[in-house]
PDB file of C-alpha atoms in Angstrom:
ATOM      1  CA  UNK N   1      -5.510  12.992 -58.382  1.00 45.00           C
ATOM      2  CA  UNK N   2      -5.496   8.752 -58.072  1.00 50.00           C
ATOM      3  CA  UNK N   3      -8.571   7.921 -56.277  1.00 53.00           C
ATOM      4  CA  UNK N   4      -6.915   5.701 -53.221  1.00 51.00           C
ATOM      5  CA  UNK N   5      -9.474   2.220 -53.197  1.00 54.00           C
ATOM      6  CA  UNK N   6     -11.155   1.178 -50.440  1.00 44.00           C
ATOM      7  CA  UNK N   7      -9.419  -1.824 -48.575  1.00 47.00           C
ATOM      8  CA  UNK N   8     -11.364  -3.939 -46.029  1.00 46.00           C
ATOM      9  CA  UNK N   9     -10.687  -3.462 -42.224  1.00 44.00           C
ATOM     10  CA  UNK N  10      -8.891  -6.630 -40.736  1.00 44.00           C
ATOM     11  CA  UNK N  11     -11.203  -8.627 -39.181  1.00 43.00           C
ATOM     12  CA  UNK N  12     -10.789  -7.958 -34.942  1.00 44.00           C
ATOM     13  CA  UNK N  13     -11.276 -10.347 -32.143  1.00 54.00           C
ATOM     14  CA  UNK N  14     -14.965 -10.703 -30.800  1.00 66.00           C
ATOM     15  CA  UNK N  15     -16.547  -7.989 -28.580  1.00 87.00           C
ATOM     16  CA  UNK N  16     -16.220  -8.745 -24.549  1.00 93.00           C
ATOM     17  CA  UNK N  17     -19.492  -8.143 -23.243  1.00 95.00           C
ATOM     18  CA  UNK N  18     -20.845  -8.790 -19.804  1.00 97.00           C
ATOM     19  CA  UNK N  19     -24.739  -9.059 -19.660  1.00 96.00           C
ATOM     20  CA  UNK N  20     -26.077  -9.144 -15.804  1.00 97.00           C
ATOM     21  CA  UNK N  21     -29.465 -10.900 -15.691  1.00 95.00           C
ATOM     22  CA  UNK N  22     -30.390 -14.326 -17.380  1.00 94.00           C
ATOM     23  CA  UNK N  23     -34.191 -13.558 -17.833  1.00 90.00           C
ATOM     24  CA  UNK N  24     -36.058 -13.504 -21.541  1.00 88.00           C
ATOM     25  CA  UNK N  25     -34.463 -10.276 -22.220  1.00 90.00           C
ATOM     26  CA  UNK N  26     -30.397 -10.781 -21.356  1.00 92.00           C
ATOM     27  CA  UNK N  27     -30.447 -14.385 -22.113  1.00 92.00           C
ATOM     28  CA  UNK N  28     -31.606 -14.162 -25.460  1.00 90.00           C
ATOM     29  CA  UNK N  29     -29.418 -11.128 -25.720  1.00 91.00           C
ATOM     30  CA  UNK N  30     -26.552 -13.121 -24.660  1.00 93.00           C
ATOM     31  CA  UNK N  31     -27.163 -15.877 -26.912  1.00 92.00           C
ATOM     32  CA  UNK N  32     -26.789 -13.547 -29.965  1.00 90.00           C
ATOM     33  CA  UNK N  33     -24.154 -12.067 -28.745  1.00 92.00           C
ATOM     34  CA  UNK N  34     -22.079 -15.393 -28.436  1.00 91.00           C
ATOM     35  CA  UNK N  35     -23.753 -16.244 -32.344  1.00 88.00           C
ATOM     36  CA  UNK N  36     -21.788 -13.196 -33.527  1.00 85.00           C
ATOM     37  CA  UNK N  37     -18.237 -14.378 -31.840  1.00 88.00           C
ATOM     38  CA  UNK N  38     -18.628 -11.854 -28.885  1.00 90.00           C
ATOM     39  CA  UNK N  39     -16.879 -12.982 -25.420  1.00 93.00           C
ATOM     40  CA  UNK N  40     -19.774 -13.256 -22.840  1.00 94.00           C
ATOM     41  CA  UNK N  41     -19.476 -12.912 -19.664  1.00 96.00           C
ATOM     42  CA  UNK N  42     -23.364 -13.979 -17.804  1.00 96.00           C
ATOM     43  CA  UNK N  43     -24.257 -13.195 -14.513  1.00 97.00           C
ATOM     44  CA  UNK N  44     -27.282 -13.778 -12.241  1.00 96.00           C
ATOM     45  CA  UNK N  45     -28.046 -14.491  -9.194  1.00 94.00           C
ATOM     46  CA  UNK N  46     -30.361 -17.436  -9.412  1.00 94.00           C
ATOM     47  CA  UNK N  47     -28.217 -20.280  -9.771  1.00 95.00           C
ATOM     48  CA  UNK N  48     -31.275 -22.289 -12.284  1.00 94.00           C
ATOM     49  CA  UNK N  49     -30.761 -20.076 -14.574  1.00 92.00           C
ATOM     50  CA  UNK N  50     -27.160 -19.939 -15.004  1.00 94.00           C
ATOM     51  CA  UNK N  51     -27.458 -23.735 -15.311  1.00 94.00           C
ATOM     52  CA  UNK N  52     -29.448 -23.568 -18.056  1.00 93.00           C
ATOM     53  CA  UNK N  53     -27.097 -21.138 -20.088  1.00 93.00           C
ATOM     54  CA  UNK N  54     -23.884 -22.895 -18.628  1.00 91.00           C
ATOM     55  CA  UNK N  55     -23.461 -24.889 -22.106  1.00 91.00           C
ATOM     56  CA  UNK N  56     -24.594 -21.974 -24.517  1.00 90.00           C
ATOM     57  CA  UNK N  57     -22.174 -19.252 -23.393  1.00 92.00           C
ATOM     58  CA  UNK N  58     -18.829 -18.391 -22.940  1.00 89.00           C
ATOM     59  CA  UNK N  59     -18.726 -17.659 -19.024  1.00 94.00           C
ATOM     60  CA  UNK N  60     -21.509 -17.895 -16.245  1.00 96.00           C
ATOM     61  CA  UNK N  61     -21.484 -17.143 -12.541  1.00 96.00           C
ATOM     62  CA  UNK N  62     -23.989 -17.295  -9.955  1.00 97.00           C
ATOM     63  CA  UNK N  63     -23.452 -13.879  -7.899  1.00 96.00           C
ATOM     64  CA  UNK N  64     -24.709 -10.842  -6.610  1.00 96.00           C
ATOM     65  CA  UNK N  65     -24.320  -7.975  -8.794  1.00 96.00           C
ATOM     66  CA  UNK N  66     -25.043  -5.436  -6.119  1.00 96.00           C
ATOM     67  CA  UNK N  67     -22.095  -6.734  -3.953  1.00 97.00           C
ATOM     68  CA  UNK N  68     -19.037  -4.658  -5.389  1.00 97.00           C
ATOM     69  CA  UNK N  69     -16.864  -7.699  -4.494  1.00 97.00           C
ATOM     70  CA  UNK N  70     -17.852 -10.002  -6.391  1.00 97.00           C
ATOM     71  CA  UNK N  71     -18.258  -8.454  -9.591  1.00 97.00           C
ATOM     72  CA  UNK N  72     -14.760  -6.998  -9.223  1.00 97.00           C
ATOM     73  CA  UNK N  73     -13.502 -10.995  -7.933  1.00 97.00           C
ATOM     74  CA  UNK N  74     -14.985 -12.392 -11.728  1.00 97.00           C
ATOM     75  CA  UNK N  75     -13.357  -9.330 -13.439  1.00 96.00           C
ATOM     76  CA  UNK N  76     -16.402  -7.723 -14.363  1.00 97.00           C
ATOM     77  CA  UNK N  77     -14.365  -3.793 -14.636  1.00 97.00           C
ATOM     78  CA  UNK N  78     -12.083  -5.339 -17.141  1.00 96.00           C
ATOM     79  CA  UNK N  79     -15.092  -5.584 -19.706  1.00 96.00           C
ATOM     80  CA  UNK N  80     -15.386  -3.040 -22.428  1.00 95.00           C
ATOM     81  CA  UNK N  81     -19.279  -3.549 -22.569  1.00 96.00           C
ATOM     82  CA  UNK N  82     -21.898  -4.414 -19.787  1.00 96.00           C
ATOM     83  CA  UNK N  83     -25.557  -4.609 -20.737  1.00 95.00           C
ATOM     84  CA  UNK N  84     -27.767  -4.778 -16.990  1.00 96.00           C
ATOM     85  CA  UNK N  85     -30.579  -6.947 -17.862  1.00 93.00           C
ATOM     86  CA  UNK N  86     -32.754  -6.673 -14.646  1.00 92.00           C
ATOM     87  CA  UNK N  87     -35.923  -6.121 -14.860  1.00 76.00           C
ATOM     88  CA  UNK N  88     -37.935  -7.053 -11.828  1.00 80.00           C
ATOM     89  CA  UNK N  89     -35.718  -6.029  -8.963  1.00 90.00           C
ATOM     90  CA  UNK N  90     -35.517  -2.064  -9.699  1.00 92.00           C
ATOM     91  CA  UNK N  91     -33.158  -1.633  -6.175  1.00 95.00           C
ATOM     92  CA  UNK N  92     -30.819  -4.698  -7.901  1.00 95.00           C
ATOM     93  CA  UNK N  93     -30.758  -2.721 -11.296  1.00 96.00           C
ATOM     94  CA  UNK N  94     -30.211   0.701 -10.032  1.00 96.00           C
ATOM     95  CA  UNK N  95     -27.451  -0.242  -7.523  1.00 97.00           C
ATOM     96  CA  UNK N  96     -25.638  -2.694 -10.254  1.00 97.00           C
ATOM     97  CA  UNK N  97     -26.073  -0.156 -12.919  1.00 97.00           C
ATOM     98  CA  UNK N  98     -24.158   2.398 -10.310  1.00 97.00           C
ATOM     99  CA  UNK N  99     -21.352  -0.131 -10.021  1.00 97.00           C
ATOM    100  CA  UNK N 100     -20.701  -0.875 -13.506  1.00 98.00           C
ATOM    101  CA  UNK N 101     -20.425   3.387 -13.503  1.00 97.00           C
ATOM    102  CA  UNK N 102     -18.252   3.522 -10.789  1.00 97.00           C
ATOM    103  CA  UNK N 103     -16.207   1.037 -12.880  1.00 97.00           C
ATOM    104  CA  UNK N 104     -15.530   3.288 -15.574  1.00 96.00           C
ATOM    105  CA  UNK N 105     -17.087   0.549 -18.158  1.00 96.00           C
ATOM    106  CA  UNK N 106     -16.876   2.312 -21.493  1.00 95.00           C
ATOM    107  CA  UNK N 107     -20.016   1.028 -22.975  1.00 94.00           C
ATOM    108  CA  UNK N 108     -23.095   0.704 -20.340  1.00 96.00           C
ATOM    109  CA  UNK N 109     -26.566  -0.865 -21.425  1.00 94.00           C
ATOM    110  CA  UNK N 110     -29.360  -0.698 -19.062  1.00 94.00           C
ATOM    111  CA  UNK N 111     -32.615  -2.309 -19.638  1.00 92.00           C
ATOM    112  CA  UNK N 112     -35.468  -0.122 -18.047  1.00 91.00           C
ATOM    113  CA  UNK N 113     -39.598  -1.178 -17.390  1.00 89.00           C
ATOM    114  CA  UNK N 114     -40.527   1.992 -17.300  1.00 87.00           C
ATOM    115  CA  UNK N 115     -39.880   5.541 -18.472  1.00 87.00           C
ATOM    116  CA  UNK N 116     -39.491   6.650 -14.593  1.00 91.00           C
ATOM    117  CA  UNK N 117     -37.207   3.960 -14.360  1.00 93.00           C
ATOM    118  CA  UNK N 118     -35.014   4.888 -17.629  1.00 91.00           C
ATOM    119  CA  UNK N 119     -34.951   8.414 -16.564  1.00 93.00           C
ATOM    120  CA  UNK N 120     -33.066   7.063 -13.257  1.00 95.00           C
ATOM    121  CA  UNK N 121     -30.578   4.798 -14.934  1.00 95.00           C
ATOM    122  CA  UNK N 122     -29.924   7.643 -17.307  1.00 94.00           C
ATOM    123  CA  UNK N 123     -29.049  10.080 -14.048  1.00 96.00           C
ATOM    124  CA  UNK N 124     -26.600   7.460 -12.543  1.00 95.00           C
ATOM    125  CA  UNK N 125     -24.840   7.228 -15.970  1.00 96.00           C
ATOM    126  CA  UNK N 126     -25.900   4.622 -18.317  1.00 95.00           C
ATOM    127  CA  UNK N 127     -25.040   5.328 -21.840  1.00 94.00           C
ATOM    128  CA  UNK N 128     -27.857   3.486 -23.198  1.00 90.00           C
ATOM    129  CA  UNK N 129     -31.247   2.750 -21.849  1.00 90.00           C
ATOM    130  CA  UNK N 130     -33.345  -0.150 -23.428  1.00 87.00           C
ATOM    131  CA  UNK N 131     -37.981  -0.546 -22.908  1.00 83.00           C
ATOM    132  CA  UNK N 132     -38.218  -3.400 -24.941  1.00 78.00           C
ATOM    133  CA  UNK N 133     -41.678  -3.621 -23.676  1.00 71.00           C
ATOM    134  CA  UNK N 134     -42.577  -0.136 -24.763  1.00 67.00           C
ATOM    135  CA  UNK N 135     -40.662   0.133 -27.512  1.00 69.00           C
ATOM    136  CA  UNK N 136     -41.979  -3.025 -28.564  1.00 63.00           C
ATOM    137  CA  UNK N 137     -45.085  -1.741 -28.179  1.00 60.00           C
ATOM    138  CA  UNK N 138     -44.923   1.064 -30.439  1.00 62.00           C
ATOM    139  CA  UNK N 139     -43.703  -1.235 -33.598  1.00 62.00           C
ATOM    140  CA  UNK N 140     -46.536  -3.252 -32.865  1.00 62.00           C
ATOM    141  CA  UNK N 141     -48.880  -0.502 -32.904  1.00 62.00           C
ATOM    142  CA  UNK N 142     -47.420   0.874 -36.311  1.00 58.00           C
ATOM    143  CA  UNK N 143     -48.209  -2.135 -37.964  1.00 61.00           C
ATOM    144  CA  UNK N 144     -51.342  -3.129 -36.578  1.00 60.00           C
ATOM    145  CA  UNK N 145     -52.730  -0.346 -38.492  1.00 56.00           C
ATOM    146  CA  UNK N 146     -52.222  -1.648 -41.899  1.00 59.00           C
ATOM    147  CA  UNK N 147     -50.491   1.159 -43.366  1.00 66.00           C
ATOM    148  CA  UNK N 148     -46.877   0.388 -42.724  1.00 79.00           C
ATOM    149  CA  UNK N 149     -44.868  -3.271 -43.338  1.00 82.00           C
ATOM    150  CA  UNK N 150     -42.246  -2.416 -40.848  1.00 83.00           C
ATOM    151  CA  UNK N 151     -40.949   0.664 -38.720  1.00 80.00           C
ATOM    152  CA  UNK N 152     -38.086   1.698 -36.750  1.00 80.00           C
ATOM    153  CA  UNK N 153     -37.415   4.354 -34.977  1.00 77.00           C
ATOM    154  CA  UNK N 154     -33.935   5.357 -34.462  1.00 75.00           C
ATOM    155  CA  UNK N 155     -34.360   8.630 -32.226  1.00 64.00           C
ATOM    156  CA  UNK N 156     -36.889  10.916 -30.646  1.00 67.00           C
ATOM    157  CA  UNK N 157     -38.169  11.952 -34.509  1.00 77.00           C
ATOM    158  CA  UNK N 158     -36.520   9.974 -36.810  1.00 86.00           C
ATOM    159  CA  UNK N 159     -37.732   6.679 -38.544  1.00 85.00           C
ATOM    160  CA  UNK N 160     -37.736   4.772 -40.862  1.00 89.00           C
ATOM    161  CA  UNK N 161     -40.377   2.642 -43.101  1.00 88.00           C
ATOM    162  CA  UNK N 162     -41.608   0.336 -45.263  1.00 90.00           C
ATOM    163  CA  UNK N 163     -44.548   0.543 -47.407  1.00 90.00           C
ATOM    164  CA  UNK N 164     -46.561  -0.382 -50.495  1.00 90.00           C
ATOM    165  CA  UNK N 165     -45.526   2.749 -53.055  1.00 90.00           C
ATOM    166  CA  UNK N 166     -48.344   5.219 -53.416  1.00 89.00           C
ATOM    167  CA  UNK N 167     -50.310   4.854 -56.622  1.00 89.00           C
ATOM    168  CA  UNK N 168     -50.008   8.567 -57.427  1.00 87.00           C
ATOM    169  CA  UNK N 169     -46.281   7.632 -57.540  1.00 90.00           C
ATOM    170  CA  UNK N 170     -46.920   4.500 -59.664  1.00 91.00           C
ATOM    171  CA  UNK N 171     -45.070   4.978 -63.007  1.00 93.00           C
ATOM    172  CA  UNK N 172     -42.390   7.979 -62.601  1.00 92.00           C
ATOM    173  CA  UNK N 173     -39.082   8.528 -61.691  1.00 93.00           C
ATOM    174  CA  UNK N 174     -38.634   9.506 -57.884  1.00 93.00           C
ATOM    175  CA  UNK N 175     -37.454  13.383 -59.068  1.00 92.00           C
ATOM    176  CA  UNK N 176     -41.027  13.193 -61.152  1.00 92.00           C
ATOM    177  CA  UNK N 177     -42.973  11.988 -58.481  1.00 91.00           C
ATOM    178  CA  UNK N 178     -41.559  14.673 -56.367  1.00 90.00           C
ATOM    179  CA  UNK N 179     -42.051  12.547 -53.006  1.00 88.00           C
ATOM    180  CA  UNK N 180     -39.268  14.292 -51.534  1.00 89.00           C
ATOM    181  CA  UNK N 181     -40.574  17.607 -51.822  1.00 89.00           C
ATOM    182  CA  UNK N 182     -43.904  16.906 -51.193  1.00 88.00           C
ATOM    183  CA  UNK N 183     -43.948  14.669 -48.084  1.00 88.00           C
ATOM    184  CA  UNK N 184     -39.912  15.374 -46.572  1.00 91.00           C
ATOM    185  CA  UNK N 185     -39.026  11.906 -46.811  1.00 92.00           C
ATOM    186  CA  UNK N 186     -36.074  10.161 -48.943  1.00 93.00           C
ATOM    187  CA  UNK N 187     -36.382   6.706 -50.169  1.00 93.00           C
ATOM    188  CA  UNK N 188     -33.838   5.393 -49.576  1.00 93.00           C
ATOM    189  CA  UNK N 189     -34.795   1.705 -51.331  1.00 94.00           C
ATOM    190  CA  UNK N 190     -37.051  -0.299 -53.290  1.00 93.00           C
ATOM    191  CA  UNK N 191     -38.113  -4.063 -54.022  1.00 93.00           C
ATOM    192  CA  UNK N 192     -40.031  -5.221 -57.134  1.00 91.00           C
ATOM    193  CA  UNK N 193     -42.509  -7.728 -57.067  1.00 87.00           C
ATOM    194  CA  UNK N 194     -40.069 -11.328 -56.392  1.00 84.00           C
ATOM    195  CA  UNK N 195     -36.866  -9.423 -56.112  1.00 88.00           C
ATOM    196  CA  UNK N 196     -34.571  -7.973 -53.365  1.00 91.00           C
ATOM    197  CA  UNK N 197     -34.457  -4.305 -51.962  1.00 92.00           C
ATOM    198  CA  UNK N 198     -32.057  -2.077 -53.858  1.00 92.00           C
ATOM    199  CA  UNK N 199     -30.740   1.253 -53.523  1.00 92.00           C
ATOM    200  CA  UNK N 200     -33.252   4.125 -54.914  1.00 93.00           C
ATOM    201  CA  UNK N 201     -31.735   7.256 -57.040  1.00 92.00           C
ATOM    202  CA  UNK N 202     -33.335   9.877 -58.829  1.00 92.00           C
ATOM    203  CA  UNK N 203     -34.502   8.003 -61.727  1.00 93.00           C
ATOM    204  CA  UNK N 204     -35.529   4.857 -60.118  1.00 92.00           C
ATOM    205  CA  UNK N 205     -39.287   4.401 -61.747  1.00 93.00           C
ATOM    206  CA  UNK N 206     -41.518   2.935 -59.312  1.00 93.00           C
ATOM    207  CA  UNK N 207     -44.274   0.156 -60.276  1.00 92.00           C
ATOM    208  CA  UNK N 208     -47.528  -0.855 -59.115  1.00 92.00           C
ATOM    209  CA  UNK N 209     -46.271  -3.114 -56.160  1.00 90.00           C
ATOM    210  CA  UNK N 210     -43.597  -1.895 -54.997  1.00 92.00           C
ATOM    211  CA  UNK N 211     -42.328  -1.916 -51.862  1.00 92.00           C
ATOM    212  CA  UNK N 212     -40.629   1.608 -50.580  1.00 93.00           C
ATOM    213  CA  UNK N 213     -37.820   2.127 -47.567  1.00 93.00           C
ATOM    214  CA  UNK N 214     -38.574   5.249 -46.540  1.00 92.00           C
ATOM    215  CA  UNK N 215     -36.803   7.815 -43.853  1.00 93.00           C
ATOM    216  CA  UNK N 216     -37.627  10.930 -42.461  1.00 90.00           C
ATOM    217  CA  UNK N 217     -39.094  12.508 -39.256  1.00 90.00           C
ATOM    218  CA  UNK N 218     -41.781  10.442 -37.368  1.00 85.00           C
ATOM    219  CA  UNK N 219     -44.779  12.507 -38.434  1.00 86.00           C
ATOM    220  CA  UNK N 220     -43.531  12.483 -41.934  1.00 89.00           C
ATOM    221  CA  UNK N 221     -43.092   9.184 -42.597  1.00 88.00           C
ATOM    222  CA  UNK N 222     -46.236   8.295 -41.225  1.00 84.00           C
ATOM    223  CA  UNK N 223     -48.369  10.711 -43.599  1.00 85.00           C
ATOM    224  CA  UNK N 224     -46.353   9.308 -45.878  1.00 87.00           C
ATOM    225  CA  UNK N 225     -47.425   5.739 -44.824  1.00 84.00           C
ATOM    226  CA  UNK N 226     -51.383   7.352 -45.013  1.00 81.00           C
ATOM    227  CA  UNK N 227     -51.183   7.699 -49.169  1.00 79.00           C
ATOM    228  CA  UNK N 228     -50.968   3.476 -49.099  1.00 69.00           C
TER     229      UNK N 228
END
């Protein structure tokens, strides 16, 4: 049977996205958002600092995004995406969070600054909640140690990392070195010495200098991460 070949998907009109809150966290967001063609929509209630973003993004409005009102007078249910970047004002977050809910939005990010205060956006119904602080935090940590290049975690115990490869690994194929078996983790891809990052398979050898992606539950990657 013919193989049918892989076509690529038409290209679709950028992402409408309203981000509530013009401080570090949901302006920069909102920047890079309008960088990657998306629609924005910015909100905020202090009028300095929609001036500031009134040349970088697509829309701004000074308002109050606990006042149901006016976030339905600027359209705000019509957006597919909302991201609530309060952080300060937890009554202002909670309350707008519960509109943009009430709205039916499909897509809901909420930033949180604390755990308590994730747990509560999470109750009134926003899909995603964001601690860039803490999360952050726990990168930082990670790396401060020596052991690991970069992390990140993509759920409650799974990560991924990169490292220097292990010198017991230095000089056999993956399947010889038997990493997987050993430790649980897949690598996923390596990088010589001066090259780029390419995908790992069975026989991949692995030098002295190498650099490793590796993947795998939180504690395994990071006794992993302890051979370097």
């Amino acid at each position: 049977m013919a193989r049918t070949p892989f076509t690529k998907a038409p290209k679709h009109p950028g992402t409408r996205v309203v981000v509530i809150g013009l401080g570090r966290f949901g302006g920069s967001l909102a920047r890079e958002l309008v960088v990657h063609g998306s629609e924005v929509l910015a909100i905020d209630s202090d009028p300095r600092l929609v001036q500031n973003y009134s040349d970088e993004l697509t829309h701004v409005a000074v308002a109050d995004t606990t006042d149901i009102a006016a976030l339905e007078q600027l359209g705000v249910p019509d957006f597919p995406h909302a991201v609530v970047g309060i952080g300060t004002d937890l009554e202002a977050s909670i309350l707008t969070t519960s509109l943009l809910v009430d709205f039916k939005i499909p897509r809901i990010w909420a930033k949180a600054t604390s755990r308590q205060h994730g747990r509560i956006l999470e109750r009134i119904g926003a899909h995603h909640v964001v601690l860039p602080e803490f999360d952050m935090g726990e990168r930082i940590a990670h790396l401060v140690t020596g052991r690991m290049l970069d992390y990140i975690e993509f759920d409650e115990d799974y990560a991924m990392v990169r490292t220097t490869a292990p010198r017991a690994a230095i000089g056999m194929t993956l399947t010889e070195s038997g990493l997987r078996q050993q430790f649980d983790v897949t690598v996923v891809a390596i990088k010589r010495r001066g090259g780029e990052f390419t995908y790992a398979t069975p026989d991949t050898v692995v030098m002295d200098g190498d650099q490793l992606i590796v993947s795998g539950s939180i504690a395994d990657v990071e006794s992993f991460a302890d051979l370097v």
